[in-house]
Amino acid sequence: MESLNQTLSSYQQWRETLAETVTNFHHWLTDNQLIQAEQELRLFDAVDTLKKDQLTIAFVAEFSRGKTELINALFFAEYGRRLLPSEAGRTTMCPTELLYDRDSNDSYIMLLPIETRASDRSIAQFKHDPVEWSRIRLDTESADQMSQAMNEVVRTDQVPLEKAKNLGFYHQESDPYFQKHGKPPETVEIPHWRHAVISFPHDLLKNGLVVLDTPGLNALGNEPELTINTLPSAQAVLFLLAADTGVTRSDLDIWEHYISSIRKNNVDSCTVVLNKIDTLWDDLKTPDEINASIQRQCQSTAEQLDVPTDTIFPLSAQKALVGKIHKNDELLTASRLPELEAFLSNTIIPARQTIVKNNLIEHIGPMITEQITIQKTQEQDTREQLTELVSIRGKNADVIMHLVNKTQQEQDIYLEHVQIYQGSRRLLQAQGNRLLNTMNIDIIDRLINNTRNEMKNSWTTVGLKRGMESFFDGTHDAMEQTSRQADKTFQLIESTYRKFHEEHGLPELKPKYFNSSAYTTELERLYQEADNFRRSPMTVMAEQQFVIKKFFISLVSHTRNLFYKAEQDAELWLKEVMNPLIQQIKEHKINMEKRLDTLKRISHSRETIDERINQLEIHCSETAKKILLLEKMRGSLTTGSDFSVQKPAQTSPRTANSTAAETA
């Protein structure tokens, strides 16, 4: 993983540089007494986001496809053993996050008891309550201790049937025991833990990588929070299949119900890994026949999943792990793991960089651009005053007095318009309140309560579906009203900006637009996820109350958070959208007062003119330096590093076959 580690390290350095740039801009605003409370909040948030930014790679598959083995091969081979348990018959039973906790700077495993599934709280909510978790310290100096501690993630319990039902782990329709004996079992094996978080000081994890290991179909269906919130936010989703079995029915269920919708929204985020190609290695076949067999399996997989063949990565995680541990380069090459590593370096991290960069350009870039525009206007005003003062050298008192009177008249007209603007601010405030009312969280809460009552009183799947649809229809209408009111508010703001530009020559600034399309898009995605949730095999077989609970914990709570964030963003937008114009108005007023004061002083004493010219020249030079500094800051937001690395050459048939024979 050397190339990925180097790329991720470069990405972290790039983020640190950006954070430093944003911090420097904050200091610049503060030093020049231009900082606004809303700007300060946005700048603090931007720096905090950059420092805490993480790159998540999620591994998704049915049981026994080799997810954990692949994670061991990718990240933990240097320990000379399987750090995460992945032996035959031992598989990850609960979703597991591997990360590095920068805040605590400690190595540990945190485990959430399975009984918390009976609660109405989501995993994300439990993460803010450490009391609910069990904690095991990891001794990074002892591979044995770490391996033993990590066996906890595969721990299971035999529980009474009723408890398994209440926790959503028993479905009679899919139980082989019931189908064989005609009655349910007395006890059911379930995971001991609901969720695991492992903090580990691996270089990749220290650089912000987060690895998510998800169990099979049952866990995905029983924890919709994974598929609705966690997986869509991952930068990469690796979907694993086994080369010896191909695409099974349960594999296809996972793909259709949980992965395809993510790929639809972000085609580059989902990658298919065809694991266990070593099962196709055969000493009785020629190298060309082995490669042809692997290629046929890739082609068949591509057709069944409806994806391009070049998006499928055939490999052997087990041989890759062995090759790394024993430093067998031939075996590692034959495993084809380096091709996947190069893909992650070349594709995933640059894609994440683009997202981070675009976010900064959208939120911080305009703030810097506004200051550049204002400083350029000041520079232009200063040069005009210089030209005016130079031109009146040697002029008689009548000419100077005429300029004084003319400037006084211009100032009076300007102050009248400023008073008119104060009246328009009240109109804008009223329109802003109408905008905020469309996304008021109290309205969403009433809709949530009505939906809950409707679904509880429904006794059919059709009724549950109708309840879900009516909920999203209501939220869709609310978001449409938000879009309309946002457009009206922006038109009012834009006309105010345009008025001062056309009538007083203030620089033409474009006010920031409140774009609700991102919220609408996310709402549409949640609606799709709700439909997938309703049609998923686990939901169809689960008890009604369990379905309702999971629907509200995951989809409804996420939708409520979406509106809450939209309301907060709209409030912040309304507070800061007029700031550039207000700053312009103040600066223009100050410049007019200074100009008028200078002319009055000159009319009484010609000796002040040279002194004032010198002051204006110094001010011009200082303003030019400010502009250069601001332009440099803006440039650092838009530039990016080239993180690409060379992709390894394709494995030759002879190497693959000869290595397979040596391994056998």
Tab-separated table of N, CA, C and O in Angstrom, residues 615-652:
chain	number	residue	atom	x	y	z
A	615	GLN	N	-0.230	60.894	1.353
A	615	GLN	CA	-1.004	59.903	2.102
A	615	GLN	C	-1.758	58.955	1.162
A	615	GLN	O	-1.796	57.737	1.381
A	616	LEU	N	-2.343	59.521	0.116
A	616	LEU	CA	-3.102	58.703	-0.829
A	616	LEU	C	-2.197	57.745	-1.597
A	616	LEU	O	-2.579	56.606	-1.893
A	617	GLU	N	-0.990	58.195	-1.934
A	617	GLU	CA	-0.047	57.320	-2.637
A	617	GLU	C	0.347	56.135	-1.758
A	617	GLU	O	0.444	54.993	-2.224
A	618	ILE	N	0.583	56.400	-0.453
A	618	ILE	CA	0.914	55.315	0.484
A	618	ILE	C	-0.262	54.349	0.608
A	618	ILE	O	-0.088	53.123	0.597
A	619	HIS	N	-1.469	54.908	0.712
A	619	HIS	CA	-2.666	54.067	0.824
A	619	HIS	C	-2.854	53.205	-0.413
A	619	HIS	O	-3.240	52.031	-0.329
A	620	CYS	N	-2.562	53.789	-1.575
A	620	CYS	CA	-2.665	53.036	-2.843
A	620	CYS	C	-1.714	51.845	-2.837
A	620	CYS	O	-2.083	50.737	-3.238
A	621	SER	N	-0.495	52.076	-2.383
A	621	SER	CA	0.503	51.009	-2.353
A	621	SER	C	0.098	49.908	-1.380
A	621	SER	O	0.217	48.711	-1.692
A	622	GLU	N	-0.409	50.282	-0.205
A	622	GLU	CA	-0.822	49.293	0.793
A	622	GLU	C	-2.016	48.474	0.291
A	622	GLU	O	-2.086	47.264	0.516
A	623	THR	N	-2.940	49.136	-0.383
A	623	THR	CA	-4.108	48.426	-0.914
A	623	THR	C	-3.697	47.429	-1.984
A	623	THR	O	-4.234	46.310	-2.053
A	624	ALA	N	-2.741	47.807	-2.826
A	624	ALA	CA	-2.253	46.896	-3.867
A	624	ALA	C	-1.643	45.643	-3.244
A	624	ALA	O	-1.832	44.529	-3.752
A	625	LYS	N	-0.917	45.812	-2.135
A	625	LYS	CA	-0.340	44.659	-1.441
A	625	LYS	C	-1.436	43.755	-0.880
A	625	LYS	O	-1.334	42.522	-0.916
A	626	LYS	N	-2.489	44.359	-0.333
A	626	LYS	CA	-3.610	43.569	0.187
A	626	LYS	C	-4.254	42.742	-0.922
A	626	LYS	O	-4.591	41.570	-0.731
A	627	ILE	N	-4.411	43.356	-2.082
A	627	ILE	CA	-5.034	42.651	-3.212
A	627	ILE	C	-4.191	41.456	-3.632
A	627	ILE	O	-4.707	40.359	-3.877
A	628	LEU	N	-2.876	41.653	-3.716
A	628	LEU	CA	-1.988	40.549	-4.090
A	628	LEU	C	-2.069	39.405	-3.087
A	628	LEU	O	-2.113	38.225	-3.461
A	629	LEU	N	-2.112	39.745	-1.794
A	629	LEU	CA	-2.194	38.723	-0.753
A	629	LEU	C	-3.515	37.953	-0.845
A	629	LEU	O	-3.537	36.724	-0.754
A	630	LEU	N	-4.613	38.679	-1.050
A	630	LEU	CA	-5.922	38.035	-1.157
A	630	LEU	C	-5.998	37.145	-2.401
A	630	LEU	O	-6.571	36.048	-2.359
A	631	GLU	N	-5.434	37.611	-3.503
A	631	GLU	CA	-5.447	36.804	-4.731
A	631	GLU	C	-4.619	35.540	-4.564
A	631	GLU	O	-4.950	34.482	-5.115
A	632	LYS	N	-3.548	35.636	-3.790
A	632	LYS	CA	-2.743	34.445	-3.502
A	632	LYS	C	-3.547	33.453	-2.665
A	632	LYS	O	-3.505	32.238	-2.907
A	633	MET	N	-4.294	33.943	-1.683
A	633	MET	CA	-5.146	33.076	-0.871
A	633	MET	C	-6.210	32.400	-1.740
A	633	MET	O	-6.456	31.193	-1.622
A	634	ARG	N	-6.832	33.179	-2.602
A	634	ARG	CA	-7.858	32.602	-3.470
A	634	ARG	C	-7.274	31.558	-4.406
A	634	ARG	O	-7.888	30.521	-4.664
A	635	GLY	N	-6.073	31.829	-4.892
A	635	GLY	CA	-5.427	30.866	-5.788
A	635	GLY	C	-5.125	29.550	-5.096
A	635	GLY	O	-5.232	28.480	-5.702
A	636	SER	N	-4.762	29.598	-3.810
A	636	SER	CA	-4.432	28.365	-3.094
A	636	SER	C	-5.662	27.483	-2.884
A	636	SER	O	-5.533	26.274	-2.702
A	637	LEU	N	-6.864	28.074	-2.909
A	637	LEU	CA	-8.080	27.275	-2.773
A	637	LEU	C	-8.390	26.496	-4.046
A	637	LEU	O	-8.997	25.423	-3.997
A	638	THR	N	-8.009	27.036	-5.174
A	638	THR	CA	-8.386	26.435	-6.450
A	638	THR	C	-7.326	25.510	-7.024
A	638	THR	O	-7.606	24.751	-7.946
A	639	THR	N	-6.116	25.559	-6.488
A	639	THR	CA	-5.065	24.675	-7.002
A	639	THR	C	-5.107	23.350	-6.261
A	639	THR	O	-5.505	23.274	-5.105
A	640	GLY	N	-4.702	22.298	-6.913
A	640	GLY	CA	-4.682	20.971	-6.292
A	640	GLY	C	-3.423	20.222	-6.640
A	640	GLY	O	-2.717	20.554	-7.591
A	641	SER	N	-3.127	19.201	-5.857
A	641	SER	CA	-1.942	18.379	-6.104
A	641	SER	C	-2.299	17.227	-7.013
A	641	SER	O	-3.439	16.783	-7.068
A	642	ASP	N	-1.320	16.735	-7.723
A	642	ASP	CA	-1.506	15.562	-8.574
A	642	ASP	C	-1.160	14.327	-7.759
A	642	ASP	O	-0.002	14.070	-7.466
A	643	PHE	N	-2.185	13.568	-7.380
A	643	PHE	CA	-1.979	12.406	-6.523
A	643	PHE	C	-1.841	11.114	-7.315
A	643	PHE	O	-1.792	10.037	-6.754
A	644	SER	N	-1.847	11.194	-8.628
A	644	SER	CA	-1.886	9.968	-9.421
A	644	SER	C	-0.574	9.215	-9.328
A	644	SER	O	0.494	9.798	-9.184
A	645	VAL	N	-0.672	7.896	-9.413
A	645	VAL	CA	0.505	7.031	-9.460
A	645	VAL	C	0.336	6.085	-10.625
A	645	VAL	O	-0.750	5.903	-11.152
A	646	GLN	N	1.418	5.473	-11.022
A	646	GLN	CA	1.355	4.552	-12.147
A	646	GLN	C	0.636	3.267	-11.766
A	646	GLN	O	0.888	2.694	-10.716
A	647	LYS	N	-0.267	2.825	-12.627
A	647	LYS	CA	-0.960	1.573	-12.387
A	647	LYS	C	-0.037	0.417	-12.744
A	647	LYS	O	0.634	0.445	-13.774
A	648	PRO	N	0.004	-0.621	-11.904
A	648	PRO	CA	0.878	-1.750	-12.194
A	648	PRO	C	0.513	-2.417	-13.512
A	648	PRO	O	-0.639	-2.379	-13.947
A	649	ALA	N	1.511	-3.012	-14.119
A	649	ALA	CA	1.245	-3.730	-15.359
A	649	ALA	C	0.332	-4.916	-15.085
A	649	ALA	O	0.305	-5.468	-13.996
A	650	GLN	N	-0.457	-5.299	-16.097
A	650	GLN	CA	-1.340	-6.443	-15.959
A	650	GLN	C	-0.533	-7.714	-15.700
A	650	GLN	O	0.566	-7.893	-16.210
A	651	THR	N	-1.108	-8.569	-14.871
A	651	THR	CA	-0.424	-9.810	-14.535
A	651	THR	C	-0.306	-10.694	-15.768
A	651	THR	O	-1.286	-10.910	-16.478
A	652	SER	N	0.882	-11.195	-16.020
A	652	SER	CA	1.059	-12.069	-17.172
A	652	SER	C	0.512	-13.454	-16.867
A	652	SER	O	0.552	-13.912	-15.729
